Amino acid sequence: MKISASFLKSENIPRDLRKLNDTDVDFIHVDILDGKFVPKLKTMPFRQMKHIYEFTSKRLDVHLMVENPKKYISKYATLNTAYITIHEEIEEVEEALSLIHSYAIGAGLSIKLETPVERVIPYLKDLDLILIMGVAPGRGGQEFEKEAISKVKELRKVLKKYHSKVLISVDGGVTDVVAKKLKEADILVSGSFITEEEDFQKQIDLLRK
Ligand code: DX5
Ligand code: ZN
């Protein structure tokens, strides 16, 4: 089980990224909001954000909650990025996935709580990762919705049926209690459960247990 740490709710991003650098966390999860995919919610522009990544040597796991991902993909492709994940609910999904692959970066597809698992099937051959949302996109610190557990189990069955090696990631509201119910997942994204405690490594260990 790999852990990807989100800093969306962090109050001091440089400090928290430095602290995460001293843990065994696998990825830094970068949430990007454009004010459109989730109305009114917008994260800092890339020209500011790019300096923040100087505080980490961990690979980035970028989650684009944006309507038009192309410009974000080309920017984040210049950093130490392992995965870029877009949303199934936007237009031109295939074009965005092939743009991600053109940079030799892992391509991910995310589905919101209300989006059925079967919607990822047409894209399976173009994917490295599927991200199941455990909360509504937008804010850190929300409570995990239990229906995501059955979606993860259903997705595992789908992947077996299609002999697919695509990774399953779960994002939003992931705590140690939730993690125990997500054994079928390959990557757990967790934000406030890690960054709102003093000892980050202890929280990461609890998620891996
Ligand atoms: C929600 C984001 C998540 C979130 C995770 O829109 O995509 O990545 O920040 O943070 P927690 O673990 O606090 O829900
Ligand atoms: Zn996210």
PDB file of C-alpha atoms and ligand atoms in Angstrom:
ATOM      1  CA  MET A   1       0.000   0.000   0.000  1.00  0.00           C
ATOM      2  CA  LYS A   2       1.436   3.356  -1.063  1.00  0.00           C
ATOM      3  CA  ILE A   3       0.577   6.624   0.646  1.00  0.00           C
ATOM      4  CA  SER A   4       0.192   9.965  -1.096  1.00  0.00           C
ATOM      5  CA  ALA A   5       0.028  12.993   1.209  1.00  0.00           C
ATOM      6  CA  SER A   6      -2.259  15.915   0.353  1.00  0.00           C
ATOM      7  CA  PHE A   7      -1.424  19.403   1.670  1.00  0.00           C
ATOM      8  CA  LEU A   8      -4.667  21.065   0.505  1.00  0.00           C
ATOM      9  CA  LYS A   9      -5.641  21.941   4.071  1.00  0.00           C
ATOM     10  CA  SER A  10      -2.163  22.797   5.279  1.00  0.00           C
ATOM     11  CA  GLU A  11      -1.637  26.264   6.787  1.00  0.00           C
ATOM     12  CA  ASN A  12       2.114  26.321   6.233  1.00  0.00           C
ATOM     13  CA  ILE A  13       2.871  24.467   3.012  1.00  0.00           C
ATOM     14  CA  PRO A  14       6.705  24.870   2.979  1.00  0.00           C
ATOM     15  CA  ARG A  15       6.945  23.632   6.581  1.00  0.00           C
ATOM     16  CA  ASP A  16       4.631  20.659   5.942  1.00  0.00           C
ATOM     17  CA  LEU A  17       6.382  19.678   2.696  1.00  0.00           C
ATOM     18  CA  ARG A  18       9.745  19.737   4.505  1.00  0.00           C
ATOM     19  CA  LYS A  19       8.284  17.602   7.287  1.00  0.00           C
ATOM     20  CA  LEU A  20       6.840  15.135   4.749  1.00  0.00           C
ATOM     21  CA  ASN A  21      10.262  14.916   3.120  1.00  0.00           C
ATOM     22  CA  ASP A  22      11.568  13.364   6.339  1.00  0.00           C
ATOM     23  CA  THR A  23       8.900  10.622   6.293  1.00  0.00           C
ATOM     24  CA  ASP A  24       8.631   7.505   4.132  1.00  0.00           C
ATOM     25  CA  VAL A  25       5.535   8.848   2.329  1.00  0.00           C
ATOM     26  CA  ASP A  26       5.528   7.690  -1.316  1.00  0.00           C
ATOM     27  CA  PHE A  27       4.064  10.723  -3.101  1.00  0.00           C
ATOM     28  CA  ILE A  28       2.994  14.308  -2.552  1.00  0.00           C
ATOM     29  CA  HIS A  29      -0.595  14.662  -3.750  1.00  0.00           C
ATOM     30  CA  VAL A  30      -1.133  18.017  -5.468  1.00  0.00           C
ATOM     31  CA  ASP A  31      -4.762  19.196  -5.674  1.00  0.00           C
ATOM     32  CA  ILE A  32      -5.459  21.749  -8.380  1.00  0.00           C
ATOM     33  CA  LEU A  33      -8.777  23.597  -8.642  1.00  0.00           C
ATOM     34  CA  ASP A  34      -9.615  26.016 -11.466  1.00  0.00           C
ATOM     35  CA  GLY A  35     -12.721  27.682  -9.975  1.00  0.00           C
ATOM     36  CA  LYS A  36     -14.880  26.001 -12.651  1.00  0.00           C
ATOM     37  CA  PHE A  37     -14.861  22.214 -12.140  1.00  0.00           C
ATOM     38  CA  VAL A  38     -15.783  23.031  -8.545  1.00  0.00           C
ATOM     39  CA  PRO A  39     -17.375  26.502  -8.822  1.00  0.00           C
ATOM     40  CA  LYS A  40     -15.530  29.287  -6.953  1.00  0.00           C
ATOM     41  CA  LEU A  41     -12.769  27.055  -5.581  1.00  0.00           C
ATOM     42  CA  LYS A  42      -9.396  27.937  -7.039  1.00  0.00           C
ATOM     43  CA  THR A  43      -5.851  27.012  -5.985  1.00  0.00           C
ATOM     44  CA  MET A  44      -2.764  29.224  -6.420  1.00  0.00           C
ATOM     45  CA  PRO A  45      -1.403  29.741  -9.965  1.00  0.00           C
ATOM     46  CA  PHE A  46       1.478  27.564 -11.169  1.00  0.00           C
ATOM     47  CA  ARG A  47       3.977  30.469 -11.146  1.00  0.00           C
ATOM     48  CA  GLN A  48       3.557  30.576  -7.344  1.00  0.00           C
ATOM     49  CA  MET A  49       3.070  26.863  -6.776  1.00  0.00           C
ATOM     50  CA  LYS A  50       6.200  25.823  -8.670  1.00  0.00           C
ATOM     51  CA  HIS A  51       8.431  27.333  -5.947  1.00  0.00           C
ATOM     52  CA  ILE A  52       6.623  25.349  -3.290  1.00  0.00           C
ATOM     53  CA  TYR A  53       7.796  22.104  -4.852  1.00  0.00           C
ATOM     54  CA  GLU A  54      11.395  23.119  -4.193  1.00  0.00           C
ATOM     55  CA  PHE A  55      10.687  22.058  -0.603  1.00  0.00           C
ATOM     56  CA  THR A  56      10.180  18.411  -1.546  1.00  0.00           C
ATOM     57  CA  SER A  57      12.185  15.721  -3.274  1.00  0.00           C
ATOM     58  CA  LYS A  58       9.219  13.316  -3.299  1.00  0.00           C
ATOM     59  CA  ARG A  59       7.491  12.531  -6.573  1.00  0.00           C
ATOM     60  CA  LEU A  60       4.252  14.396  -7.255  1.00  0.00           C
ATOM     61  CA  ASP A  61       0.833  12.814  -7.722  1.00  0.00           C
ATOM     62  CA  VAL A  62      -1.133  15.600  -9.400  1.00  0.00           C
ATOM     63  CA  HIS A  63      -4.944  15.662  -9.159  1.00  0.00           C
ATOM     64  CA  LEU A  64      -6.461  18.079 -11.659  1.00  0.00           C
ATOM     65  CA  MET A  65      -9.965  19.118 -10.600  1.00  0.00           C
ATOM     66  CA  VAL A  66     -10.188  21.379 -13.642  1.00  0.00           C
ATOM     67  CA  GLU A  67     -12.360  21.607 -16.749  1.00  0.00           C
ATOM     68  CA  ASN A  68      -9.566  22.101 -19.265  1.00  0.00           C
ATOM     69  CA  PRO A  69      -6.481  20.196 -18.085  1.00  0.00           C
ATOM     70  CA  LYS A  70      -4.143  20.748 -21.077  1.00  0.00           C
ATOM     71  CA  LYS A  71      -2.216  23.790 -19.817  1.00  0.00           C
ATOM     72  CA  TYR A  72      -1.864  22.262 -16.344  1.00  0.00           C
ATOM     73  CA  ILE A  73      -0.530  19.010 -17.816  1.00  0.00           C
ATOM     74  CA  SER A  74       2.238  20.753 -19.750  1.00  0.00           C
ATOM     75  CA  LYS A  75       3.239  22.785 -16.671  1.00  0.00           C
ATOM     76  CA  TYR A  76       3.245  19.900 -14.183  1.00  0.00           C
ATOM     77  CA  ALA A  77       5.114  17.731 -16.690  1.00  0.00           C
ATOM     78  CA  THR A  78       8.174  19.953 -16.076  1.00  0.00           C
ATOM     79  CA  LEU A  79       8.312  18.921 -12.372  1.00  0.00           C
ATOM     80  CA  ASN A  80       9.169  15.635 -10.618  1.00  0.00           C
ATOM     81  CA  THR A  81       5.745  14.219 -11.477  1.00  0.00           C
ATOM     82  CA  ALA A  82       4.861  10.511 -11.301  1.00  0.00           C
ATOM     83  CA  TYR A  83       1.134  10.734 -12.097  1.00  0.00           C
ATOM     84  CA  ILE A  84      -1.285  13.290 -13.472  1.00  0.00           C
ATOM     85  CA  THR A  85      -4.948  12.471 -12.870  1.00  0.00           C
ATOM     86  CA  ILE A  86      -7.828  14.152 -14.676  1.00  0.00           C
ATOM     87  CA  HIS A  87     -11.579  13.752 -14.130  1.00  0.00           C
ATOM     88  CA  GLU A  88     -13.880  11.544 -16.189  1.00  0.00           C
ATOM     89  CA  GLU A  89     -16.649  14.145 -15.893  1.00  0.00           C
ATOM     90  CA  ILE A  90     -14.900  16.692 -18.169  1.00  0.00           C
ATOM     91  CA  GLU A  91     -14.807  16.899 -21.980  1.00  0.00           C
ATOM     92  CA  GLU A  92     -11.920  15.623 -24.137  1.00  0.00           C
ATOM     93  CA  VAL A  93     -10.730  12.972 -21.690  1.00  0.00           C
ATOM     94  CA  GLU A  94      -8.892  10.956 -24.364  1.00  0.00           C
ATOM     95  CA  GLU A  95      -6.924  13.969 -25.637  1.00  0.00           C
ATOM     96  CA  ALA A  96      -5.816  14.841 -22.112  1.00  0.00           C
ATOM     97  CA  LEU A  97      -4.741  11.249 -21.377  1.00  0.00           C
ATOM     98  CA  SER A  98      -2.627  11.086 -24.518  1.00  0.00           C
ATOM     99  CA  LEU A  99      -1.062  14.455 -23.680  1.00  0.00           C
ATOM    100  CA  ILE A 100      -0.056  13.068 -20.253  1.00  0.00           C
ATOM    101  CA  HIS A 101       1.470   9.976 -21.912  1.00  0.00           C
ATOM    102  CA  SER A 102       3.368  12.169 -24.387  1.00  0.00           C
ATOM    103  CA  TYR A 103       5.424  13.391 -21.398  1.00  0.00           C
ATOM    104  CA  ALA A 104       6.048   9.794 -20.215  1.00  0.00           C
ATOM    105  CA  ILE A 105       4.049  10.465 -17.039  1.00  0.00           C
ATOM    106  CA  GLY A 106       1.523   8.007 -15.558  1.00  0.00           C
ATOM    107  CA  ALA A 107      -2.043   8.870 -16.536  1.00  0.00           C
ATOM    108  CA  GLY A 108      -4.883   8.746 -14.017  1.00  0.00           C
ATOM    109  CA  LEU A 109      -8.645   9.078 -14.284  1.00  0.00           C
ATOM    110  CA  SER A 110     -10.763  10.118 -11.313  1.00  0.00           C
ATOM    111  CA  ILE A 111     -14.470   9.597 -10.737  1.00  0.00           C
ATOM    112  CA  LYS A 112     -16.646  11.586  -8.375  1.00  0.00           C
ATOM    113  CA  LEU A 113     -18.904   9.830  -5.839  1.00  0.00           C
ATOM    114  CA  GLU A 114     -21.918   9.988  -8.150  1.00  0.00           C
ATOM    115  CA  THR A 115     -20.072   8.703 -11.234  1.00  0.00           C
ATOM    116  CA  PRO A 116     -20.488   4.930 -11.776  1.00  0.00           C
ATOM    117  CA  VAL A 117     -17.385   2.722 -11.918  1.00  0.00           C
ATOM    118  CA  GLU A 118     -18.276   1.381 -15.388  1.00  0.00           C
ATOM    119  CA  ARG A 119     -17.538   4.832 -16.858  1.00  0.00           C
ATOM    120  CA  VAL A 120     -13.798   4.127 -16.637  1.00  0.00           C
ATOM    121  CA  ILE A 121     -13.979   0.937 -18.753  1.00  0.00           C
ATOM    122  CA  PRO A 122     -13.611   2.606 -22.191  1.00  0.00           C
ATOM    123  CA  TYR A 123     -10.344   4.243 -21.031  1.00  0.00           C
ATOM    124  CA  LEU A 124      -8.705   1.249 -19.299  1.00  0.00           C
ATOM    125  CA  LYS A 125      -6.043   0.691 -21.945  1.00  0.00           C
ATOM    126  CA  ASP A 126      -4.939   4.333 -21.634  1.00  0.00           C
ATOM    127  CA  LEU A 127      -4.663   4.387 -17.843  1.00  0.00           C
ATOM    128  CA  ASP A 128      -2.065   3.751 -15.156  1.00  0.00           C
ATOM    129  CA  LEU A 129      -4.273   4.730 -12.234  1.00  0.00           C
ATOM    130  CA  ILE A 130      -7.933   5.198 -11.307  1.00  0.00           C
ATOM    131  CA  LEU A 131      -8.724   7.553  -8.454  1.00  0.00           C
ATOM    132  CA  ILE A 132     -11.961   6.908  -6.567  1.00  0.00           C
ATOM    133  CA  MET A 133     -13.120   9.984  -4.690  1.00  0.00           C
ATOM    134  CA  GLY A 134     -14.232   9.422  -1.100  1.00  0.00           C
ATOM    135  CA  VAL A 135     -15.614  12.964  -0.770  1.00  0.00           C
ATOM    136  CA  ALA A 136     -16.994  15.662  -3.080  1.00  0.00           C
ATOM    137  CA  PRO A 137     -14.041  17.364  -4.833  1.00  0.00           C
ATOM    138  CA  GLY A 138     -13.021  20.688  -3.371  1.00  0.00           C
ATOM    139  CA  ARG A 139     -11.920  20.767   0.222  1.00  0.00           C
ATOM    140  CA  GLY A 140      -9.702  18.826   2.582  1.00  0.00           C
ATOM    141  CA  GLY A 141     -10.998  17.605   5.933  1.00  0.00           C
ATOM    142  CA  GLN A 142     -14.362  16.227   4.775  1.00  0.00           C
ATOM    143  CA  GLU A 143     -15.804  12.974   6.045  1.00  0.00           C
ATOM    144  CA  PHE A 144     -15.297   9.833   3.946  1.00  0.00           C
ATOM    145  CA  GLU A 145     -18.484   8.587   2.222  1.00  0.00           C
ATOM    146  CA  LYS A 146     -18.881   4.836   2.756  1.00  0.00           C
ATOM    147  CA  GLU A 147     -20.260   4.208  -0.746  1.00  0.00           C
ATOM    148  CA  ALA A 148     -16.701   4.644  -2.016  1.00  0.00           C
ATOM    149  CA  ILE A 149     -15.749   1.332  -0.325  1.00  0.00           C
ATOM    150  CA  SER A 150     -18.109  -0.669  -2.536  1.00  0.00           C
ATOM    151  CA  LYS A 151     -16.905   1.278  -5.592  1.00  0.00           C
ATOM    152  CA  VAL A 152     -13.325   0.217  -4.826  1.00  0.00           C
ATOM    153  CA  LYS A 153     -14.423  -3.431  -4.526  1.00  0.00           C
ATOM    154  CA  GLU A 154     -16.402  -3.174  -7.769  1.00  0.00           C
ATOM    155  CA  LEU A 155     -13.444  -1.588  -9.553  1.00  0.00           C
ATOM    156  CA  ARG A 156     -11.138  -4.384  -8.352  1.00  0.00           C
ATOM    157  CA  LYS A 157     -13.547  -6.908  -9.947  1.00  0.00           C
ATOM    158  CA  VAL A 158     -13.665  -4.925 -13.194  1.00  0.00           C
ATOM    159  CA  LEU A 159      -9.855  -4.771 -13.352  1.00  0.00           C
ATOM    160  CA  LYS A 160      -9.620  -8.548 -12.799  1.00  0.00           C
ATOM    161  CA  LYS A 161     -12.170  -9.195 -15.536  1.00  0.00           C
ATOM    162  CA  TYR A 162     -10.186  -7.089 -18.026  1.00  0.00           C
ATOM    163  CA  HIS A 163      -6.798  -8.445 -16.815  1.00  0.00           C
ATOM    164  CA  SER A 164      -5.821  -4.839 -16.122  1.00  0.00           C
ATOM    165  CA  LYS A 165      -2.874  -3.763 -13.965  1.00  0.00           C
ATOM    166  CA  VAL A 166      -4.219  -0.243 -13.457  1.00  0.00           C
ATOM    167  CA  LEU A 167      -3.663   0.981  -9.883  1.00  0.00           C
ATOM    168  CA  ILE A 168      -6.548   1.933  -7.608  1.00  0.00           C
ATOM    169  CA  SER A 169      -6.144   5.124  -5.612  1.00  0.00           C
ATOM    170  CA  VAL A 170      -8.664   6.477  -3.075  1.00  0.00           C
ATOM    171  CA  ASP A 171      -8.803  10.171  -2.192  1.00  0.00           C
ATOM    172  CA  GLY A 172     -10.679  12.185   0.420  1.00  0.00           C
ATOM    173  CA  GLY A 173     -11.477  11.584   4.073  1.00  0.00           C
ATOM    174  CA  VAL A 174      -8.987   8.728   4.412  1.00  0.00           C
ATOM    175  CA  THR A 175      -8.122   8.025   8.073  1.00  0.00           C
ATOM    176  CA  ASP A 176      -6.605   4.937   9.723  1.00  0.00           C
ATOM    177  CA  VAL A 177     -10.128   3.570  10.366  1.00  0.00           C
ATOM    178  CA  VAL A 178     -11.135   4.085   6.714  1.00  0.00           C
ATOM    179  CA  ALA A 179      -7.821   2.614   5.478  1.00  0.00           C
ATOM    180  CA  LYS A 180      -8.649  -0.738   7.097  1.00  0.00           C
ATOM    181  CA  LYS A 181     -11.700  -0.993   4.816  1.00  0.00           C
ATOM    182  CA  LEU A 182      -9.707  -0.168   1.691  1.00  0.00           C
ATOM    183  CA  LYS A 183      -7.357  -3.147   1.453  1.00  0.00           C
ATOM    184  CA  GLU A 184      -8.178  -3.506  -2.275  1.00  0.00           C
ATOM    185  CA  ALA A 185      -6.630  -0.094  -2.983  1.00  0.00           C
ATOM    186  CA  ASP A 186      -3.015   0.372  -4.135  1.00  0.00           C
ATOM    187  CA  ILE A 187      -2.613   4.022  -3.141  1.00  0.00           C
ATOM    188  CA  LEU A 188      -4.316   5.937  -0.335  1.00  0.00           C
ATOM    189  CA  VAL A 189      -4.380   9.727  -0.533  1.00  0.00           C
ATOM    190  CA  SER A 190      -4.605  11.363   2.861  1.00  0.00           C
ATOM    191  CA  GLY A 191      -4.433  15.022   3.847  1.00  0.00           C
ATOM    192  CA  SER A 192      -5.749  16.306   7.146  1.00  0.00           C
ATOM    193  CA  PHE A 193      -5.276  12.957   8.931  1.00  0.00           C
ATOM    194  CA  ILE A 194      -1.525  13.438   8.383  1.00  0.00           C
ATOM    195  CA  THR A 195      -0.994  17.208   8.388  1.00  0.00           C
ATOM    196  CA  GLU A 196      -3.187  18.078  11.364  1.00  0.00           C
ATOM    197  CA  GLU A 197      -1.080  16.013  13.758  1.00  0.00           C
ATOM    198  CA  GLU A 198       2.413  16.826  14.983  1.00  0.00           C
ATOM    199  CA  ASP A 199       4.054  13.484  14.123  1.00  0.00           C
ATOM    200  CA  PHE A 200       3.496  12.898  10.382  1.00  0.00           C
ATOM    201  CA  GLN A 201       5.385   9.580  10.293  1.00  0.00           C
ATOM    202  CA  LYS A 202       3.189   8.187  13.074  1.00  0.00           C
ATOM    203  CA  GLN A 203       0.044   9.034  11.054  1.00  0.00           C
ATOM    204  CA  ILE A 204       1.516   7.477   7.890  1.00  0.00           C
ATOM    205  CA  ASP A 205       2.364   4.302   9.856  1.00  0.00           C
ATOM    206  CA  LEU A 206      -1.240   4.151  11.118  1.00  0.00           C
ATOM    207  CA  LEU A 207      -2.511   4.334   7.508  1.00  0.00           C
ATOM    208  CA  ARG A 208      -0.214   1.498   6.405  1.00  0.00           C
ATOM    209  CA  LYS A 209      -1.161  -0.837   9.313  1.00  0.00           C
TER     210      LYS A 209
HETATM  211  C1  DX5 B   1     -10.503  16.826  -2.171  1.00  0.00           C
HETATM  212  C2  DX5 B   1      -9.072  16.540  -2.538  1.00  0.00           C
HETATM  213  C3  DX5 B   1      -8.368  15.601  -1.602  1.00  0.00           C
HETATM  214  C4  DX5 B   1      -8.258  16.130  -0.203  1.00  0.00           C
HETATM  215  C5  DX5 B   1      -7.655  15.096   0.731  1.00  0.00           C
HETATM  216  O1  DX5 B   1     -11.039  17.650  -3.143  1.00  0.00           O
HETATM  217  O2  DX5 B   1      -9.024  15.987  -3.836  1.00  0.00           O
HETATM  218  O3  DX5 B   1      -7.098  15.292  -2.123  1.00  0.00           O
HETATM  219  O4  DX5 B   1      -7.492  17.281  -0.119  1.00  0.00           O
HETATM  220  O5  DX5 B   1      -7.607  15.639   2.028  1.00  0.00           O
HETATM  221  P1  DX5 B   1      -8.338  14.955   3.258  1.00  0.00           P
HETATM  222  O6  DX5 B   1      -7.598  13.669   3.520  1.00  0.00           O
HETATM  223  O7  DX5 B   1      -8.220  15.947   4.346  1.00  0.00           O
HETATM  224  O8  DX5 B   1      -9.765  14.671   2.844  1.00  0.00           O
HETATM  225 ZN    ZN B   2      -7.099  15.071  -4.425  1.00  0.00          ZN
END
